[in-house]
């Protein structure tokens, strides 16, 4: 094993012992924020430290087997143990290398999904509706909860914009590579001459911020407006100023929420979305600096970047970032996007392993 990796693993084992000692104290829950943070850290450390300790145990067994090679009566058994032990050591070292890959601290978070129509007029709005349904179906298959926060429906169907919160363990880790430009090629329902049109939508996947604590929101930098909601909702929705619009003055980010009848709940939802968007801007700025040094194989996730094409006449979906084409468009549009999600995650991990090998 690489000495630098071995040293890092030893440090992680020591840290796990420290965390366990802190969490084992009687006053461990006095500070709930710290308790949650340490519990999360322990969960992240336990897997890799267990592998490290298995590696140490197998290494000790190998040394004992090597000592028996000089004994004629034990030589054959020792050779078998050495062969099996070396195979196990190789497996453990590969698992440890993968476990040491940089963890995205947002992977286990809930997320905000934003789908917006782009070029293509009515057809783009219809496709935005299809994309949103695809993600909702995937969330349902995964056992996650979907809450629509804001929607701007188009006249002929679909959405000009729709924002939803997806609640589920590991949701962001699965969908974080979906951000970007999604292009569709098909014959629109409004097309009378059977011509194929190309239109596009943008998707943004933002990790939920922790109770807005991840982002400092200065009240003096916020303009909060209330107004009467429009659209479906019955008589009540047009009688009270329940809709909320929040503008973050330093960045110009604007969030509107009107789907709930309660102004307080709309404001809380809008603040959550605003915090997530501001955090996303901060993270993407940091990633842009890192990408200048090393470009990720799965792309930057920039909204303007075309990441995927859905070609209905040919029944194919092409993921441009990893040159993957699947001829199962009906299943994908029905929410079976696991092949795409898994392939993108695998490519990202391979890119991380390559970077780690270069740095070692």
mmCIF file of C-alpha atoms in Angstrom:
data_model
loop_
_atom_site.group_PDB
_atom_site.id
_atom_site.type_symbol
_atom_site.label_atom_id
_atom_site.label_comp_id
_atom_site.label_asym_id
_atom_site.label_seq_id
_atom_site.Cartn_x
_atom_site.Cartn_y
_atom_site.Cartn_z
ATOM 1 C CA UNK A 1 0.000 0.000 0.000
ATOM 2 C CA UNK A 2 1.147 3.513 -0.803
ATOM 3 C CA UNK A 3 2.738 4.978 2.400
ATOM 4 C CA UNK A 4 0.776 8.239 2.124
ATOM 5 C CA UNK A 5 -2.502 6.307 1.851
ATOM 6 C CA UNK A 6 -1.528 4.105 4.807
ATOM 7 C CA UNK A 7 -0.771 7.208 6.893
ATOM 8 C CA UNK A 8 -4.108 8.777 5.983
ATOM 9 C CA UNK A 9 -5.966 5.590 6.922
ATOM 10 C CA UNK A 10 -4.212 5.486 10.294
ATOM 11 C CA UNK A 11 -5.319 9.095 10.910
ATOM 12 C CA UNK A 12 -8.923 8.207 10.010
ATOM 13 C CA UNK A 13 -8.871 5.278 12.468
ATOM 14 C CA UNK A 14 -7.629 7.615 15.219
ATOM 15 C CA UNK A 15 -10.321 10.156 14.338
ATOM 16 C CA UNK A 16 -13.050 7.495 14.540
ATOM 17 C CA UNK A 17 -11.875 6.590 18.040
ATOM 18 C CA UNK A 18 -12.022 10.293 18.984
ATOM 19 C CA UNK A 19 -15.530 10.714 17.589
ATOM 20 C CA UNK A 20 -16.775 7.579 19.352
ATOM 21 C CA UNK A 21 -15.334 8.866 22.619
ATOM 22 C CA UNK A 22 -17.079 12.246 22.232
ATOM 23 C CA UNK A 23 -20.420 10.649 21.287
ATOM 24 C CA UNK A 24 -20.128 8.277 24.230
ATOM 25 C CA UNK A 25 -20.053 11.105 26.756
ATOM 26 C CA UNK A 26 -23.107 11.845 28.896
ATOM 27 C CA UNK A 27 -23.360 15.412 27.546
ATOM 28 C CA UNK A 28 -23.054 14.380 23.888
ATOM 29 C CA UNK A 29 -26.571 15.552 23.006
ATOM 30 C CA UNK A 30 -26.345 18.945 24.744
ATOM 31 C CA UNK A 31 -25.287 20.494 21.447
ATOM 32 C CA UNK A 32 -27.613 18.899 18.898
ATOM 33 C CA UNK A 33 -25.939 20.487 15.869
ATOM 34 C CA UNK A 34 -22.574 19.110 16.915
ATOM 35 C CA UNK A 35 -24.140 15.754 17.773
ATOM 36 C CA UNK A 36 -25.690 15.450 14.305
ATOM 37 C CA UNK A 37 -22.442 16.518 12.652
ATOM 38 C CA UNK A 38 -20.382 13.983 14.613
ATOM 39 C CA UNK A 39 -22.920 11.219 14.032
ATOM 40 C CA UNK A 40 -22.708 11.887 10.298
ATOM 41 C CA UNK A 41 -18.906 11.898 10.478
ATOM 42 C CA UNK A 42 -18.876 8.592 12.352
ATOM 43 C CA UNK A 43 -21.130 7.044 9.733
ATOM 44 C CA UNK A 44 -18.731 8.182 6.998
ATOM 45 C CA UNK A 45 -15.636 6.921 8.857
ATOM 46 C CA UNK A 46 -16.874 3.508 9.981
ATOM 47 C CA UNK A 47 -16.866 1.876 6.552
ATOM 48 C CA UNK A 48 -13.344 2.882 5.530
ATOM 49 C CA UNK A 49 -11.858 2.206 8.983
ATOM 50 C CA UNK A 50 -13.418 -1.262 9.018
ATOM 51 C CA UNK A 51 -11.762 -2.000 5.656
ATOM 52 C CA UNK A 52 -8.456 -0.636 6.989
ATOM 53 C CA UNK A 53 -8.619 -2.894 10.040
ATOM 54 C CA UNK A 54 -9.486 -5.897 7.882
ATOM 55 C CA UNK A 55 -6.444 -5.035 5.754
ATOM 56 C CA UNK A 56 -4.283 -4.989 8.881
ATOM 57 C CA UNK A 57 -5.626 -8.357 10.062
ATOM 58 C CA UNK A 58 -5.037 -10.008 6.687
ATOM 59 C CA UNK A 59 -1.539 -8.480 6.576
ATOM 60 C CA UNK A 60 -0.758 -10.007 9.965
ATOM 61 C CA UNK A 61 -2.010 -13.395 8.750
ATOM 62 C CA UNK A 62 0.266 -13.111 5.703
ATOM 63 C CA UNK A 63 3.298 -12.450 7.888
ATOM 64 C CA UNK A 64 2.465 -15.473 10.024
ATOM 65 C CA UNK A 65 2.040 -17.643 6.936
ATOM 66 C CA UNK A 66 5.402 -16.471 5.549
ATOM 67 C CA UNK A 67 7.048 -17.523 8.816
ATOM 68 C CA UNK A 68 5.716 -21.062 8.303
ATOM 69 C CA UNK A 69 7.254 -21.508 4.850
ATOM 70 C CA UNK A 70 10.469 -22.798 6.407
ATOM 71 C CA UNK A 71 8.568 -25.619 8.141
ATOM 72 C CA UNK A 72 8.322 -28.594 5.716
ATOM 73 C CA UNK A 73 5.201 -29.901 7.462
ATOM 74 C CA UNK A 74 3.389 -26.557 7.205
ATOM 75 C CA UNK A 75 4.741 -25.297 3.878
ATOM 76 C CA UNK A 76 1.836 -26.464 1.682
ATOM 77 C CA UNK A 77 -0.788 -24.975 4.025
ATOM 78 C CA UNK A 78 1.218 -21.749 4.310
ATOM 79 C CA UNK A 79 1.390 -21.389 0.510
ATOM 80 C CA UNK A 80 -2.406 -21.749 0.268
ATOM 81 C CA UNK A 81 -2.897 -19.115 2.976
ATOM 82 C CA UNK A 82 -0.435 -16.791 1.256
ATOM 83 C CA UNK A 83 -2.195 -17.081 -2.110
ATOM 84 C CA UNK A 84 -5.633 -16.463 -0.613
ATOM 85 C CA UNK A 85 -4.325 -13.680 1.612
ATOM 86 C CA UNK A 86 -2.668 -11.813 -1.267
ATOM 87 C CA UNK A 87 -5.873 -11.989 -3.277
ATOM 88 C CA UNK A 88 -7.816 -10.638 -0.307
ATOM 89 C CA UNK A 89 -5.249 -7.859 0.250
ATOM 90 C CA UNK A 90 -5.603 -6.778 -3.395
ATOM 91 C CA UNK A 91 -9.421 -6.665 -3.058
ATOM 92 C CA UNK A 92 -9.220 -4.664 0.164
ATOM 93 C CA UNK A 93 -6.745 -2.167 -1.292
ATOM 94 C CA UNK A 94 -9.040 -1.548 -4.247
ATOM 95 C CA UNK A 95 -12.023 -1.069 -1.897
ATOM 96 C CA UNK A 96 -9.959 1.262 0.302
ATOM 97 C CA UNK A 97 -8.890 3.336 -2.682
ATOM 98 C CA UNK A 98 -12.527 3.783 -3.690
ATOM 99 C CA UNK A 99 -13.549 4.541 -0.094
ATOM 100 C CA UNK A 100 -10.921 7.292 0.084
ATOM 101 C CA UNK A 101 -12.299 9.127 -2.921
ATOM 102 C CA UNK A 102 -13.456 12.655 -2.058
ATOM 103 C CA UNK A 103 -16.986 12.590 -0.712
ATOM 104 C CA UNK A 104 -19.522 15.151 -1.845
ATOM 105 C CA UNK A 105 -20.858 16.542 1.457
ATOM 106 C CA UNK A 106 -24.220 17.125 -0.220
ATOM 107 C CA UNK A 107 -24.758 13.549 -1.420
ATOM 108 C CA UNK A 108 -27.192 12.534 1.322
ATOM 109 C CA UNK A 109 -29.232 15.729 1.143
ATOM 110 C CA UNK A 110 -32.685 16.412 -0.240
ATOM 111 C CA UNK A 111 -32.734 18.542 -3.368
ATOM 112 C CA UNK A 112 -34.584 21.184 -5.311
ATOM 113 C CA UNK A 113 -35.340 20.249 -8.913
ATOM 114 C CA UNK A 114 -35.936 23.092 -11.364
ATOM 115 C CA UNK A 115 -37.058 22.402 -14.939
ATOM 116 C CA UNK A 116 -37.433 25.304 -17.383
ATOM 117 C CA UNK A 117 -38.558 25.469 -20.993
ATOM 118 C CA UNK A 118 -35.920 26.830 -23.351
ATOM 119 C CA UNK A 119 -35.825 27.256 -27.109
ATOM 120 C CA UNK A 120 -38.729 25.711 -28.976
ATOM 121 C CA UNK A 121 -41.831 27.535 -27.761
ATOM 122 C CA UNK A 122 -44.842 25.367 -26.920
ATOM 123 C CA UNK A 123 -42.972 22.155 -27.709
ATOM 124 C CA UNK A 124 -40.245 23.091 -25.219
ATOM 125 C CA UNK A 125 -42.881 23.615 -22.512
ATOM 126 C CA UNK A 126 -44.444 20.246 -23.325
ATOM 127 C CA UNK A 127 -41.047 18.579 -23.095
ATOM 128 C CA UNK A 128 -40.400 20.337 -19.778
ATOM 129 C CA UNK A 129 -43.569 18.638 -18.538
ATOM 130 C CA UNK A 130 -42.325 15.279 -19.852
ATOM 131 C CA UNK A 131 -38.948 15.727 -18.157
ATOM 132 C CA UNK A 132 -40.564 16.688 -14.869
ATOM 133 C CA UNK A 133 -42.790 13.611 -15.022
ATOM 134 C CA UNK A 134 -39.696 11.477 -15.735
ATOM 135 C CA UNK A 135 -38.024 12.721 -12.566
ATOM 136 C CA UNK A 136 -41.195 12.347 -10.498
ATOM 137 C CA UNK A 137 -41.555 8.743 -11.673
ATOM 138 C CA UNK A 138 -37.884 8.076 -10.834
ATOM 139 C CA UNK A 139 -38.421 9.577 -7.378
ATOM 140 C CA UNK A 140 -41.467 7.345 -6.874
ATOM 141 C CA UNK A 141 -39.473 4.276 -7.928
ATOM 142 C CA UNK A 142 -36.820 5.291 -5.379
ATOM 143 C CA UNK A 143 -39.344 5.737 -2.571
ATOM 144 C CA UNK A 144 -38.785 9.501 -2.337
ATOM 145 C CA UNK A 145 -41.334 12.238 -1.699
ATOM 146 C CA UNK A 146 -41.941 15.046 -4.207
ATOM 147 C CA UNK A 147 -43.357 18.440 -3.188
ATOM 148 C CA UNK A 148 -44.159 20.954 -5.935
ATOM 149 C CA UNK A 149 -43.057 24.384 -4.736
ATOM 150 C CA UNK A 150 -43.760 26.558 -7.753
ATOM 151 C CA UNK A 151 -45.136 25.999 -11.242
ATOM 152 C CA UNK A 152 -45.819 28.157 -14.248
ATOM 153 C CA UNK A 153 -47.966 26.102 -16.594
ATOM 154 C CA UNK A 154 -47.957 26.697 -20.359
ATOM 155 C CA UNK A 155 -51.166 27.245 -22.311
ATOM 156 C CA UNK A 156 -50.911 24.051 -24.375
ATOM 157 C CA UNK A 157 -49.629 21.900 -21.528
ATOM 158 C CA UNK A 158 -46.345 21.318 -19.787
ATOM 159 C CA UNK A 159 -44.462 24.036 -17.951
ATOM 160 C CA UNK A 160 -42.626 27.235 -18.632
ATOM 161 C CA UNK A 161 -41.024 26.540 -15.258
ATOM 162 C CA UNK A 162 -41.602 24.082 -12.429
ATOM 163 C CA UNK A 163 -39.726 23.774 -9.125
ATOM 164 C CA UNK A 164 -40.076 20.832 -6.765
ATOM 165 C CA UNK A 165 -38.413 19.569 -3.619
ATOM 166 C CA UNK A 166 -37.402 15.905 -3.650
ATOM 167 C CA UNK A 167 -37.057 14.386 -0.200
ATOM 168 C CA UNK A 168 -35.192 11.119 0.189
ATOM 169 C CA UNK A 169 -31.967 9.605 1.495
ATOM 170 C CA UNK A 170 -29.216 10.058 -1.068
ATOM 171 C CA UNK A 171 -31.478 11.876 -3.529
ATOM 172 C CA UNK A 172 -28.862 14.463 -4.469
ATOM 173 C CA UNK A 173 -26.168 11.812 -5.015
ATOM 174 C CA UNK A 174 -28.366 10.171 -7.658
ATOM 175 C CA UNK A 175 -29.614 13.248 -9.514
ATOM 176 C CA UNK A 176 -26.746 15.742 -9.189
ATOM 177 C CA UNK A 177 -25.458 15.050 -12.713
ATOM 178 C CA UNK A 178 -28.824 15.927 -14.282
ATOM 179 C CA UNK A 179 -28.109 19.677 -14.288
ATOM 180 C CA UNK A 180 -27.671 21.067 -17.774
ATOM 181 C CA UNK A 181 -29.313 21.388 -21.148
ATOM 182 C CA UNK A 182 -31.660 18.609 -22.299
ATOM 183 C CA UNK A 183 -32.486 18.556 -26.021
ATOM 184 C CA UNK A 184 -35.450 16.790 -27.622
ATOM 185 C CA UNK A 185 -35.956 15.816 -31.252
ATOM 186 C CA UNK A 186 -39.489 14.716 -32.172
ATOM 187 C CA UNK A 187 -42.625 15.563 -34.131
ATOM 188 C CA UNK A 188 -44.635 17.931 -31.907
ATOM 189 C CA UNK A 189 -48.328 17.290 -31.321
ATOM 190 C CA UNK A 190 -48.981 20.674 -32.916
ATOM 191 C CA UNK A 191 -47.043 19.795 -36.092
ATOM 192 C CA UNK A 192 -49.425 19.104 -38.994
ATOM 193 C CA UNK A 193 -46.839 18.138 -41.636
ATOM 194 C CA UNK A 194 -44.943 15.526 -39.630
ATOM 195 C CA UNK A 195 -41.700 17.486 -39.436
ATOM 196 C CA UNK A 196 -39.200 16.764 -36.665
ATOM 197 C CA UNK A 197 -38.524 19.736 -34.423
ATOM 198 C CA UNK A 198 -35.627 20.305 -32.037
ATOM 199 C CA UNK A 199 -36.219 22.114 -28.769
ATOM 200 C CA UNK A 200 -34.535 22.297 -25.411
ATOM 201 C CA UNK A 201 -35.061 22.597 -21.668
ATOM 202 C CA UNK A 202 -32.719 23.306 -18.793
ATOM 203 C CA UNK A 203 -32.594 21.320 -15.575
ATOM 204 C CA UNK A 204 -31.047 22.478 -12.308
ATOM 205 C CA UNK A 205 -30.513 20.158 -9.347
ATOM 206 C CA UNK A 206 -29.636 22.016 -6.142
ATOM 207 C CA UNK A 207 -28.870 20.413 -2.754
ATOM 208 C CA UNK A 208 -31.047 21.628 0.075
ATOM 209 C CA UNK A 209 -29.216 23.888 2.505
ATOM 210 C CA UNK A 210 -29.300 22.949 6.192
ATOM 211 C CA UNK A 211 -32.095 25.071 7.690
ATOM 212 C CA UNK A 212 -30.640 28.003 5.719
ATOM 213 C CA UNK A 213 -27.625 27.782 8.093
ATOM 214 C CA UNK A 214 -25.271 26.861 5.251
ATOM 215 C CA UNK A 215 -25.938 30.271 3.720
ATOM 216 C CA UNK A 216 -25.874 33.592 5.556
ATOM 217 C CA UNK A 217 -28.970 35.558 4.530
ATOM 218 C CA UNK A 218 -28.796 39.136 5.753
ATOM 219 C CA UNK A 219 -32.367 40.478 6.141
ATOM 220 C CA UNK A 220 -31.192 43.901 4.917
ATOM 221 C CA UNK A 221 -30.184 42.247 1.608
ATOM 222 C CA UNK A 222 -33.633 40.730 1.025
ATOM 223 C CA UNK A 223 -36.669 42.386 -0.538
ATOM 224 C CA UNK A 224 -39.817 40.448 0.320
ATOM 225 C CA UNK A 225 -43.004 41.186 -1.611
ATOM 226 C CA UNK A 226 -46.411 39.615 -1.124
ATOM 227 C CA UNK A 227 -49.127 39.510 -3.739
ATOM 228 C CA UNK A 228 -52.262 37.657 -4.711
ATOM 229 C CA UNK A 229 -51.597 34.279 -6.240
ATOM 230 C CA UNK A 230 -52.807 33.534 -9.744
ATOM 231 C CA UNK A 231 -53.901 30.353 -11.440
ATOM 232 C CA UNK A 232 -55.698 27.326 -10.039
ATOM 233 C CA UNK A 233 -56.647 27.280 -6.376
ATOM 234 C CA UNK A 234 -60.269 28.253 -6.034
ATOM 235 C CA UNK A 235 -61.767 31.451 -4.628
ATOM 236 C CA UNK A 236 -59.437 31.733 -1.620
ATOM 237 C CA UNK A 237 -56.287 32.028 -3.679
ATOM 238 C CA UNK A 238 -57.437 35.307 -5.253
ATOM 239 C CA UNK A 239 -58.648 36.934 -2.011
ATOM 240 C CA UNK A 240 -55.462 37.035 0.088
ATOM 241 C CA UNK A 241 -51.869 38.126 -0.502
ATOM 242 C CA UNK A 242 -50.517 34.639 0.149
ATOM 243 C CA UNK A 243 -47.940 34.535 -2.659
ATOM 244 C CA UNK A 244 -44.382 35.542 -1.769
ATOM 245 C CA UNK A 245 -41.545 36.888 -3.889
ATOM 246 C CA UNK A 246 -38.075 37.202 -2.355
ATOM 247 C CA UNK A 247 -35.259 39.063 -4.097
ATOM 248 C CA UNK A 248 -31.662 38.636 -2.938
ATOM 249 C CA UNK A 249 -30.304 42.085 -3.751
ATOM 250 C CA UNK A 250 -26.540 41.288 -3.941
ATOM 251 C CA UNK A 251 -27.004 38.496 -6.515
ATOM 252 C CA UNK A 252 -30.317 39.476 -8.100
ATOM 253 C CA UNK A 253 -31.698 35.988 -7.462
ATOM 254 C CA UNK A 254 -35.512 36.034 -7.340
ATOM 255 C CA UNK A 255 -37.664 33.251 -5.891
ATOM 256 C CA UNK A 256 -41.460 33.143 -6.025
ATOM 257 C CA UNK A 257 -43.728 30.722 -4.201
ATOM 258 C CA UNK A 258 -47.524 30.695 -4.343
ATOM 259 C CA UNK A 259 -48.597 27.059 -4.273
ATOM 260 C CA UNK A 260 -49.571 27.050 -0.581
ATOM 261 C CA UNK A 261 -52.514 29.016 0.859
ATOM 262 C CA UNK A 262 -50.383 30.083 3.819
ATOM 263 C CA UNK A 263 -48.168 33.121 3.321
ATOM 264 C CA UNK A 264 -45.872 31.873 6.109
ATOM 265 C CA UNK A 265 -45.383 28.481 4.459
ATOM 266 C CA UNK A 266 -44.816 30.103 1.073
ATOM 267 C CA UNK A 267 -42.210 32.380 2.631
ATOM 268 C CA UNK A 268 -40.462 29.449 4.322
ATOM 269 C CA UNK A 269 -40.388 27.475 1.076
ATOM 270 C CA UNK A 270 -39.110 30.491 -0.851
ATOM 271 C CA UNK A 271 -36.336 31.061 1.705
ATOM 272 C CA UNK A 272 -35.278 27.401 1.374
ATOM 273 C CA UNK A 273 -35.116 27.643 -2.414
ATOM 274 C CA UNK A 274 -33.246 30.950 -2.198
ATOM 275 C CA UNK A 275 -30.673 29.472 0.185
ATOM 276 C CA UNK A 276 -30.195 26.485 -2.123
ATOM 277 C CA UNK A 277 -29.718 28.738 -5.169
ATOM 278 C CA UNK A 278 -27.195 30.958 -3.407
ATOM 279 C CA UNK A 279 -25.313 27.911 -2.179
ATOM 280 C CA UNK A 280 -25.360 26.523 -5.718
ATOM 281 C CA UNK A 281 -23.823 29.745 -7.053
ATOM 282 C CA UNK A 282 -21.086 29.531 -4.420
ATOM 283 C CA UNK A 283 -20.395 25.843 -5.120
ATOM 284 C CA UNK A 284 -20.360 26.290 -8.905
ATOM 285 C CA UNK A 285 -17.933 29.187 -8.539
ATOM 286 C CA UNK A 286 -15.617 26.955 -6.540
ATOM 287 C CA UNK A 287 -16.044 24.088 -9.011
ATOM 288 C CA UNK A 288 -15.244 26.406 -11.907
ATOM 289 C CA UNK A 289 -11.868 27.144 -10.336
ATOM 290 C CA UNK A 290 -11.213 23.432 -9.830
ATOM 291 C CA UNK A 291 -12.360 22.616 -13.358
ATOM 292 C CA UNK A 292 -9.790 25.031 -14.725
ATOM 293 C CA UNK A 293 -7.165 22.697 -13.275
ATOM 294 C CA UNK A 294 -8.871 19.457 -14.184
ATOM 295 C CA UNK A 295 -12.011 19.099 -16.304
ATOM 296 C CA UNK A 296 -14.464 16.540 -14.983
ATOM 297 C CA UNK A 297 -15.532 13.851 -17.419
ATOM 298 C CA UNK A 298 -19.164 14.302 -16.456
ATOM 299 C CA UNK A 299 -19.079 18.000 -17.208
ATOM 300 C CA UNK A 300 -19.494 21.089 -15.139
ATOM 301 C CA UNK A 301 -23.268 20.837 -14.823
ATOM 302 C CA UNK A 302 -23.614 24.315 -16.275
ATOM 303 C CA UNK A 303 -27.188 25.140 -17.255
ATOM 304 C CA UNK A 304 -26.134 26.075 -20.791
ATOM 305 C CA UNK A 305 -24.186 22.878 -21.365
ATOM 306 C CA UNK A 306 -26.024 20.392 -23.592
ATOM 307 C CA UNK A 307 -25.740 17.132 -21.739
ATOM 308 C CA UNK A 308 -28.362 14.841 -23.283
ATOM 309 C CA UNK A 309 -30.478 14.377 -26.406
ATOM 310 C CA UNK A 310 -33.814 12.562 -26.526
ATOM 311 C CA UNK A 311 -34.475 11.452 -30.116
ATOM 312 C CA UNK A 312 -38.013 10.064 -30.298
ATOM 313 C CA UNK A 313 -38.092 8.982 -33.992
ATOM 314 C CA UNK A 314 -35.024 6.802 -33.393
ATOM 315 C CA UNK A 315 -36.096 5.765 -29.890
ATOM 316 C CA UNK A 316 -32.745 6.709 -28.418
ATOM 317 C CA UNK A 317 -31.328 8.787 -25.602
ATOM 318 C CA UNK A 318 -27.725 9.963 -25.935
ATOM 319 C CA UNK A 319 -25.709 11.098 -22.920
ATOM 320 C CA UNK A 320 -23.090 13.315 -24.560
ATOM 321 C CA UNK A 321 -20.728 13.655 -21.594
ATOM 322 C CA UNK A 322 -19.836 9.955 -21.594
ATOM 323 C CA UNK A 323 -20.822 9.025 -25.177
ATOM 324 C CA UNK A 324 -23.542 6.638 -24.011
ATOM 325 C CA UNK A 325 -26.569 5.888 -26.215
ATOM 326 C CA UNK A 326 -29.525 3.822 -25.008
ATOM 327 C CA UNK A 327 -32.343 2.683 -27.273
ATOM 328 C CA UNK A 328 -35.032 2.619 -24.590
ATOM 329 C CA UNK A 329 -36.549 6.073 -24.684
ATOM 330 C CA UNK A 330 -40.025 4.946 -23.563
ATOM 331 C CA UNK A 331 -38.668 3.334 -20.394
ATOM 332 C CA UNK A 332 -36.430 6.331 -19.652
ATOM 333 C CA UNK A 333 -39.255 8.846 -20.086
ATOM 334 C CA UNK A 334 -41.301 6.673 -17.705
ATOM 335 C CA UNK A 335 -38.696 7.217 -15.005
ATOM 336 C CA UNK A 336 -36.284 4.330 -15.554
ATOM 337 C CA UNK A 337 -33.182 6.531 -15.643
ATOM 338 C CA UNK A 338 -31.076 4.230 -13.433
ATOM 339 C CA UNK A 339 -28.823 3.147 -16.372
ATOM 340 C CA UNK A 340 -27.972 6.810 -17.006
ATOM 341 C CA UNK A 341 -27.541 7.665 -13.316
ATOM 342 C CA UNK A 342 -25.296 4.640 -12.694
ATOM 343 C CA UNK A 343 -23.156 5.219 -15.784
ATOM 344 C CA UNK A 344 -22.550 8.867 -14.883
ATOM 345 C CA UNK A 345 -21.640 7.958 -11.295
ATOM 346 C CA UNK A 346 -19.241 5.237 -12.489
ATOM 347 C CA UNK A 347 -17.534 7.614 -14.909
ATOM 348 C CA UNK A 348 -17.187 10.233 -12.198
ATOM 349 C CA UNK A 349 -15.621 7.673 -9.854
ATOM 350 C CA UNK A 350 -13.196 6.532 -12.567
ATOM 351 C CA UNK A 351 -12.151 10.144 -13.115
ATOM 352 C CA UNK A 352 -11.579 10.580 -9.372
ATOM 353 C CA UNK A 353 -9.488 7.370 -9.211
ATOM 354 C CA UNK A 354 -7.356 8.594 -12.116
ATOM 355 C CA UNK A 355 -6.782 11.897 -10.320
ATOM 356 C CA UNK A 356 -5.843 10.060 -7.115
ATOM 357 C CA UNK A 357 -3.364 7.842 -9.002
ATOM 358 C CA UNK A 358 -1.711 10.900 -10.541
ATOM 359 C CA UNK A 359 -1.433 12.602 -7.154
ATOM 360 C CA UNK A 360 -0.032 9.528 -5.367
#
